[in-house]
PDB file of C-alpha atoms in Angstrom:
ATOM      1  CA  UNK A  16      12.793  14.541   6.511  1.00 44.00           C
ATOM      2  CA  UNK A  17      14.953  13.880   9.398  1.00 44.00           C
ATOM      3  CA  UNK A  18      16.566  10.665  10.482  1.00 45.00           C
ATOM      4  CA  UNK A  19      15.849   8.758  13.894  1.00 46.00           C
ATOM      5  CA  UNK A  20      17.846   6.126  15.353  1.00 44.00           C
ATOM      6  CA  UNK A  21      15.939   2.796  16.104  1.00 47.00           C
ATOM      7  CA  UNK A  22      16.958   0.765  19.254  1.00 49.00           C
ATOM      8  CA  UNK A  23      18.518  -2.027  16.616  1.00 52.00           C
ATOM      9  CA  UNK A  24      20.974   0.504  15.485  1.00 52.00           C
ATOM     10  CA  UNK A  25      19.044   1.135  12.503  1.00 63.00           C
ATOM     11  CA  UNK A  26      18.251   4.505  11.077  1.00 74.00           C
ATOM     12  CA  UNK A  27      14.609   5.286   9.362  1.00 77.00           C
ATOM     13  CA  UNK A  28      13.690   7.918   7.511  1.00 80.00           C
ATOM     14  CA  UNK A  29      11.806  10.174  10.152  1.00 88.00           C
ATOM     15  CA  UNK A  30       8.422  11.724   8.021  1.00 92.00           C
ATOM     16  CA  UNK A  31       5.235  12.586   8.255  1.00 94.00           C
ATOM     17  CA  UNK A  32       2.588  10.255   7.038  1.00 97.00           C
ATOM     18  CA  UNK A  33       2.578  10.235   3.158  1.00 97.00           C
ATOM     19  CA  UNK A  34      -0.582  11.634   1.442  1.00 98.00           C
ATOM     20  CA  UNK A  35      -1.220  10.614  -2.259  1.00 98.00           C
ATOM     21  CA  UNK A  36      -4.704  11.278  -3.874  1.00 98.00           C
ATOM     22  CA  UNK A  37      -5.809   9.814  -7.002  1.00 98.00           C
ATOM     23  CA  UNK A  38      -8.156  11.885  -9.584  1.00 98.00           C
ATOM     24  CA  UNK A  39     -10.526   9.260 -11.580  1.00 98.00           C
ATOM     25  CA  UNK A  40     -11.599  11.778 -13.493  1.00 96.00           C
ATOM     26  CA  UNK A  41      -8.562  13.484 -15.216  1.00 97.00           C
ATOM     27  CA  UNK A  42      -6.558   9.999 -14.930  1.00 98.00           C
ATOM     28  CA  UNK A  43      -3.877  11.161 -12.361  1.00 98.00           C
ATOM     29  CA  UNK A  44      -2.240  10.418  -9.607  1.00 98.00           C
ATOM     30  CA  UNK A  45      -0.634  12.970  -7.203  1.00 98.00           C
ATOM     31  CA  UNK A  46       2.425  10.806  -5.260  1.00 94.00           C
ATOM     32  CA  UNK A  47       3.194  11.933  -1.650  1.00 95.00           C
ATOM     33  CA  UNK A  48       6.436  14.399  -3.478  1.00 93.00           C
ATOM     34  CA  UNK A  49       3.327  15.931  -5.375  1.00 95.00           C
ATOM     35  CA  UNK A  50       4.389  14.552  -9.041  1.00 95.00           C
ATOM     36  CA  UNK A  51       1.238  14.243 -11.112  1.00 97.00           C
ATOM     37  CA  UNK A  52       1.537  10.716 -12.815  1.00 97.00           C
ATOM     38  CA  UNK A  53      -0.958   9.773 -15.628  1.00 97.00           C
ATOM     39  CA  UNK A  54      -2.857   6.749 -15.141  1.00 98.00           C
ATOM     40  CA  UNK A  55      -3.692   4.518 -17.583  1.00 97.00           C
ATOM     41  CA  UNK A  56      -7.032   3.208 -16.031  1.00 97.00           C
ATOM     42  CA  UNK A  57      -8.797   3.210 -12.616  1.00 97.00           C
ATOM     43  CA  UNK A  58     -11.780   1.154 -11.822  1.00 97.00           C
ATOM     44  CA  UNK A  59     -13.932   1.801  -9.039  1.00 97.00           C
ATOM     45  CA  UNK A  60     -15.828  -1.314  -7.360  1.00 97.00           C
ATOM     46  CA  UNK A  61     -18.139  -0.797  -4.461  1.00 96.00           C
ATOM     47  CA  UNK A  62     -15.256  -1.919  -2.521  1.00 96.00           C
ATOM     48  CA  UNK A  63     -12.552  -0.407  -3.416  1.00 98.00           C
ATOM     49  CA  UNK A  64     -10.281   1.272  -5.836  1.00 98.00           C
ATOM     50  CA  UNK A  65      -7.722  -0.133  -8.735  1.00 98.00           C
ATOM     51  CA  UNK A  66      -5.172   2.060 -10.321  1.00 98.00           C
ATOM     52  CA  UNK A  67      -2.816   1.107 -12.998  1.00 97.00           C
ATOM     53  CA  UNK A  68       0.240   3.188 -14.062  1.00 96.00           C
ATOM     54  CA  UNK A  69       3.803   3.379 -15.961  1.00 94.00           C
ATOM     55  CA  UNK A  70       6.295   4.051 -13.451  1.00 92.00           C
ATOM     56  CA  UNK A  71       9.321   5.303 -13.945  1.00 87.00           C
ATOM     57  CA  UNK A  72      11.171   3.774 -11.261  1.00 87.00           C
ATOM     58  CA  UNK A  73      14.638   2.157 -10.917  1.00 89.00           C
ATOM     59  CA  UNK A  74      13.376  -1.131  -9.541  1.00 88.00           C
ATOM     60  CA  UNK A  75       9.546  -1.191 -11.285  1.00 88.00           C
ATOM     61  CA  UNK A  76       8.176   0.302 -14.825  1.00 94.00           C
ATOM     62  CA  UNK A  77       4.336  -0.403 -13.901  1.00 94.00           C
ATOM     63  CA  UNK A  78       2.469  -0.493 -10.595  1.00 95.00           C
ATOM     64  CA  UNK A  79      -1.084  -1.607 -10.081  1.00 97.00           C
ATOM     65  CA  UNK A  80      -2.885  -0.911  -6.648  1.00 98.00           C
ATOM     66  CA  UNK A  81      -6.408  -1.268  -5.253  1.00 98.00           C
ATOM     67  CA  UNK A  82      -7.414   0.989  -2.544  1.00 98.00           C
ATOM     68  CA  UNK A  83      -9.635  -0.937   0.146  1.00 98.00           C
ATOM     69  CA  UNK A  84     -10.921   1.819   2.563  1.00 98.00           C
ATOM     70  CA  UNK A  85     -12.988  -0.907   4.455  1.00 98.00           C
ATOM     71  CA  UNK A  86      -9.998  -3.182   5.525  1.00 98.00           C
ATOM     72  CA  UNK A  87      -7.640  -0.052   5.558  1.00 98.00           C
ATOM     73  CA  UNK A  88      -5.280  -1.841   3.297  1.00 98.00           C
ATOM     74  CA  UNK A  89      -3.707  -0.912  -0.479  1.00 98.00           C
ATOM     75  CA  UNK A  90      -2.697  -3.877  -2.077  1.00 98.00           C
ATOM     76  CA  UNK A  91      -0.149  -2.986  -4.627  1.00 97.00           C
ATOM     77  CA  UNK A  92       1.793  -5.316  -7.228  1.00 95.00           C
ATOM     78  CA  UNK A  93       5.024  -3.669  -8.608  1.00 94.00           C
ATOM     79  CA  UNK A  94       6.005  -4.832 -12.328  1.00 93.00           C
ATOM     80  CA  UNK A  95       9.518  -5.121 -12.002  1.00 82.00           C
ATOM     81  CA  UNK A  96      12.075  -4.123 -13.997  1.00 84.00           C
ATOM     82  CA  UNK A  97      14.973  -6.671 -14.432  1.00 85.00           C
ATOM     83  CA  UNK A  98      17.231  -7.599 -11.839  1.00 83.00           C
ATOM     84  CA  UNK A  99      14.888  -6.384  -9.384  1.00 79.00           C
ATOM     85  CA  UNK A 100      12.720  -9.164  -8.879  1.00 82.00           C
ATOM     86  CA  UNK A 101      11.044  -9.556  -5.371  1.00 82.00           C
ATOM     87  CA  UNK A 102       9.588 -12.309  -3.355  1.00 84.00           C
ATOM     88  CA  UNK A 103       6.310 -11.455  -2.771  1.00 92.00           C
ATOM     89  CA  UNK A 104       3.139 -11.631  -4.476  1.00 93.00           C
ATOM     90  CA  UNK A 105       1.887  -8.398  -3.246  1.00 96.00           C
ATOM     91  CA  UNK A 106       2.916  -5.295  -1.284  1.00 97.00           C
ATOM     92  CA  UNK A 107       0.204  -3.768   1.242  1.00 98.00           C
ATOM     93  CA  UNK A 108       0.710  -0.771   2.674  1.00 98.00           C
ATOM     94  CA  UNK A 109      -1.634   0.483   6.203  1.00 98.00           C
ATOM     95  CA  UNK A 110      -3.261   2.977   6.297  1.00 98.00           C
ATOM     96  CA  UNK A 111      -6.495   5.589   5.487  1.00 98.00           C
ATOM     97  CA  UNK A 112      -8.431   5.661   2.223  1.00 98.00           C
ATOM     98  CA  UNK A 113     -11.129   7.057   1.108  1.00 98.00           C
ATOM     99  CA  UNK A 114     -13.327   9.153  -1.612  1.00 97.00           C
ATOM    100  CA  UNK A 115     -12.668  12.341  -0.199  1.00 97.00           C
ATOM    101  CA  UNK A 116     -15.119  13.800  -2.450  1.00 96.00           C
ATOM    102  CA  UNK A 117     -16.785  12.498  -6.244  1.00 96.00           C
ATOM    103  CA  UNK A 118     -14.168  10.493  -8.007  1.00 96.00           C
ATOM    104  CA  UNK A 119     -11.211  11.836  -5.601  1.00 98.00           C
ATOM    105  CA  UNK A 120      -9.806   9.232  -3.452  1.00 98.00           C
ATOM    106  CA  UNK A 121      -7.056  10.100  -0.755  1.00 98.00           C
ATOM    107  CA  UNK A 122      -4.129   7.634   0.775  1.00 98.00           C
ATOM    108  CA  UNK A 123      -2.869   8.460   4.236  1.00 98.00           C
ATOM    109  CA  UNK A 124       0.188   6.005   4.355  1.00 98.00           C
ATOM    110  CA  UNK A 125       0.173   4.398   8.549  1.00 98.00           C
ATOM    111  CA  UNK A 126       3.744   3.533   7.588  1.00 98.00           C
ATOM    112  CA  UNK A 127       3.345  -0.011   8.394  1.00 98.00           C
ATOM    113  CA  UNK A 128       3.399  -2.793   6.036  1.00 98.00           C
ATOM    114  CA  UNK A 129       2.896  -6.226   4.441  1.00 98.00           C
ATOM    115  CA  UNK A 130       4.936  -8.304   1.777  1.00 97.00           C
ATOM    116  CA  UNK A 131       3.212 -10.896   0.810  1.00 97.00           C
ATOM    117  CA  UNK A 132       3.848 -14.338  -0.370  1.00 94.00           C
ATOM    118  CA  UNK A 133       0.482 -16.500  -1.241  1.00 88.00           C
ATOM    119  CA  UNK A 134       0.498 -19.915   0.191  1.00 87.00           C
ATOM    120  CA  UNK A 135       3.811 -18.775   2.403  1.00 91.00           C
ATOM    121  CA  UNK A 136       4.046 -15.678   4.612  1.00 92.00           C
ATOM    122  CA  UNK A 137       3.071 -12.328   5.364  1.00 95.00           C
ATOM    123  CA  UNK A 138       5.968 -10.705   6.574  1.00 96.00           C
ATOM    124  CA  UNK A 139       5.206  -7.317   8.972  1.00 97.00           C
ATOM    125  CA  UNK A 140       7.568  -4.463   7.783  1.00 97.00           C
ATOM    126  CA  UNK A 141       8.671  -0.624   9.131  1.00 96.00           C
ATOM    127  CA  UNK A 142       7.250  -1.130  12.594  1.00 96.00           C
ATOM    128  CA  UNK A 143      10.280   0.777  13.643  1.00 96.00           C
ATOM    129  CA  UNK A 144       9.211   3.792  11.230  1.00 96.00           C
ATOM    130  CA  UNK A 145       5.445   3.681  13.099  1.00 97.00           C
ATOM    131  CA  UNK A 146       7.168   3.876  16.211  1.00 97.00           C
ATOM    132  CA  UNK A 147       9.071   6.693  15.795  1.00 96.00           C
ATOM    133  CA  UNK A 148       6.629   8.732  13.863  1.00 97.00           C
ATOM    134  CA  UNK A 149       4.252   8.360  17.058  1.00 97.00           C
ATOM    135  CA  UNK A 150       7.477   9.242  19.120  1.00 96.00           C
ATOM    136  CA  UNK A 151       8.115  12.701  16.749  1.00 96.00           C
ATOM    137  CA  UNK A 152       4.157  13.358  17.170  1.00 97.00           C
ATOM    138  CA  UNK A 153       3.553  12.640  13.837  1.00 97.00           C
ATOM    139  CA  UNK A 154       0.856   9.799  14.336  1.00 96.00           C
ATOM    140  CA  UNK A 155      -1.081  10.145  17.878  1.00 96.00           C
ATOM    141  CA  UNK A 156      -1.590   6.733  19.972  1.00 97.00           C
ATOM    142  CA  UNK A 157      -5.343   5.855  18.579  1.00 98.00           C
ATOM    143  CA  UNK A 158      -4.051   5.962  14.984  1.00 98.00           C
ATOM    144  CA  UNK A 159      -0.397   4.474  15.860  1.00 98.00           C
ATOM    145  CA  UNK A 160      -2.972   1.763  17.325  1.00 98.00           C
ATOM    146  CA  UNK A 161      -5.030   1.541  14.412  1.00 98.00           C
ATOM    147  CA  UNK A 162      -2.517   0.583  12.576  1.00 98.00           C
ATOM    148  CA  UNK A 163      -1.281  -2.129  14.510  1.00 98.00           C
ATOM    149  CA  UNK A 164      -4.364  -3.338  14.513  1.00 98.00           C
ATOM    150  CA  UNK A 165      -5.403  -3.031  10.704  1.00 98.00           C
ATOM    151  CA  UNK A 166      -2.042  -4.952  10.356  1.00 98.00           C
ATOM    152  CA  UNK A 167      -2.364  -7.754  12.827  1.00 98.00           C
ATOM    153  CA  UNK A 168      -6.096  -8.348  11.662  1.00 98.00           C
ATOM    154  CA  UNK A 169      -5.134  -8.583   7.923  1.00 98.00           C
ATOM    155  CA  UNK A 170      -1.932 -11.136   8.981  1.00 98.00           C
ATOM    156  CA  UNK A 171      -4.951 -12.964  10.872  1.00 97.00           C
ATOM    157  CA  UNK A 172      -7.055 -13.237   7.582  1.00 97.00           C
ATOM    158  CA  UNK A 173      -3.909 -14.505   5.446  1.00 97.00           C
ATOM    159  CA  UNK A 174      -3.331 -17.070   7.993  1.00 96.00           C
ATOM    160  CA  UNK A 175      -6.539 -18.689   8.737  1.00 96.00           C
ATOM    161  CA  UNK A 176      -7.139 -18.593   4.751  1.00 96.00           C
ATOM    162  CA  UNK A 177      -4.248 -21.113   4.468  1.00 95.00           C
ATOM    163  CA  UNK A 178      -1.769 -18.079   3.969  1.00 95.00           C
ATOM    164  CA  UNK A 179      -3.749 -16.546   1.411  1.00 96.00           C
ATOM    165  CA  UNK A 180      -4.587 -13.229   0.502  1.00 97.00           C
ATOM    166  CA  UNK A 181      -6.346 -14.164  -2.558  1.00 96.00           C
ATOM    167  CA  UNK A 182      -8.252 -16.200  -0.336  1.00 96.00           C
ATOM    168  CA  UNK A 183      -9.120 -14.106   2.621  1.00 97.00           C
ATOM    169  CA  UNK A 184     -10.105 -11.203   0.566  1.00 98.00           C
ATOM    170  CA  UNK A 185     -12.281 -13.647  -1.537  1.00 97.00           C
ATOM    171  CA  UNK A 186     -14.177 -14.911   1.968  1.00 97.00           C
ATOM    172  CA  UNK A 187     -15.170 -11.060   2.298  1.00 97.00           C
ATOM    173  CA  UNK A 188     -16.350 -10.929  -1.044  1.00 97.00           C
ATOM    174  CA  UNK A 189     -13.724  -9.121  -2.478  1.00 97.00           C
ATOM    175  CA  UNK A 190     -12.176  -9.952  -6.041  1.00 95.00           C
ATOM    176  CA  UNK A 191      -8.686  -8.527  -6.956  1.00 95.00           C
ATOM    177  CA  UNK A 192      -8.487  -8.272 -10.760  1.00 94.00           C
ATOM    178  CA  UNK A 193      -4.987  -7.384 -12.113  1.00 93.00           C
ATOM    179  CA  UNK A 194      -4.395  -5.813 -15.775  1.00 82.00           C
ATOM    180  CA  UNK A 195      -0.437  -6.970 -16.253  1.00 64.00           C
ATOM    181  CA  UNK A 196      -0.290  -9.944 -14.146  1.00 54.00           C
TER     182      UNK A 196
END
C-alpha cells in the first residue's frame, strides 16, 4: 500500500480494491488481509446475503452485513465497543458481490461509501480514495463510473424514501433482519 496525496492536502491509503469472500458452508469469512474469521451464522435470501461475526476490533466486537449483489451495496452495522460509538445507523460500502460459485460469495470493495443515519442523512465518503485508485490504474473508468453511480442511485432511494434506508430497501422488497440490534 502506498500513499497518494489528495488535492485537499489529505493523504489516502493508495490500494487495490479489497476482495473478501465469505464460505456459507464452513462458516468463514476470508477479510481482504486473508484472516479466516468464523462466522456465527449466514443466511442467504433470494436477495442477498447476511453474515454475522465476533470481531475483534478496537472500535467494534460484532459486525453484521448483508451482501446485496442487485443494488451493488453491503449494508453493514458495527456493534461497537465502548467509547466508540458512531452516528450512523448503518455503514454501506460500493461495490461487486456475488455467488461466485455454490455457497461462495465474493466482495469487490469500489472504495466508495455510505454512513447512514435513518430519517437524517446519507453522507458520501472516500471519493478521494476512488479517485485515486482510477488515477494508479487500479479501477478503470466504467467501474470508477459504476460506482459513482451505484452510490448516487442508492443516496437517491434514501432520499425520496423520506431519508430512509429501511424504507427504500423495503419499496424494492427487500427486508433487512438484524441478529444483535
Amino acid at each position: 500500500m502506498t500513499r497518494a496525496q489528495t488535492g485537499r492536502d489529505r493523504t489516502v491509503d493508495l490500494h487495490r480494491p479489497k476482495i473478501e469472500y465469505f464460505n456459507v458452508a464452513d462458516l468463514t469469512n476470508v477479510d481482504p488481509k486473508g484472516f479466516v474469521r468464523a462466522v456465527e451464522r449466514y443466511r442467504v435470501e433470494p436477495w442477498g446475503l447476511y453474515m454475522g461475526r465476533s470481531a475483534d476490533h478496537v472500535e467494534f466486537h460484532y459486525l453484521e452485513s448483508w451482501l446485496l449483489p442487485a443494488l451493488g451495496i453491503r449494508a453493514s452495522v458495527f456493534h461497537a465497543n465502548p467509547g466508540y460509538e458512531r452516528r450512523q445507523d448503518y455503514y454501506v460500502d460500493i461495490g461487486e458481490f456475488a455467488e461466485v460459485e455454490p455457497g461462495r460469495w465474493r466482495s469487490i470493495d469500489l472504495y466508495l461509501d455510505l454512513s447512514v443515519r435513518n430519517d437524517h442523512d446519507a453522507e458520501l465518503l472516500d471519493i478521494d480514495e476512488l479517485l485515486a485508485a482510477h488515477a494508479a490504474g487500479y479501477l478503470d473508468l466504467a467501474v470508477a463510473e459504476q460506482a459513482v453511480a451505484t452510490a448516487t442511485a442508492t443516496i437517491d432511494g434514501i432520499a425520496s424514501h423520506g431519508r430512509s434506508f429501511d424504507r427504500w430497501l423495503a419499496s424494492r422488497g427487500i427486508e433487512l433482519t438484524w441478529l444483535r440490534s
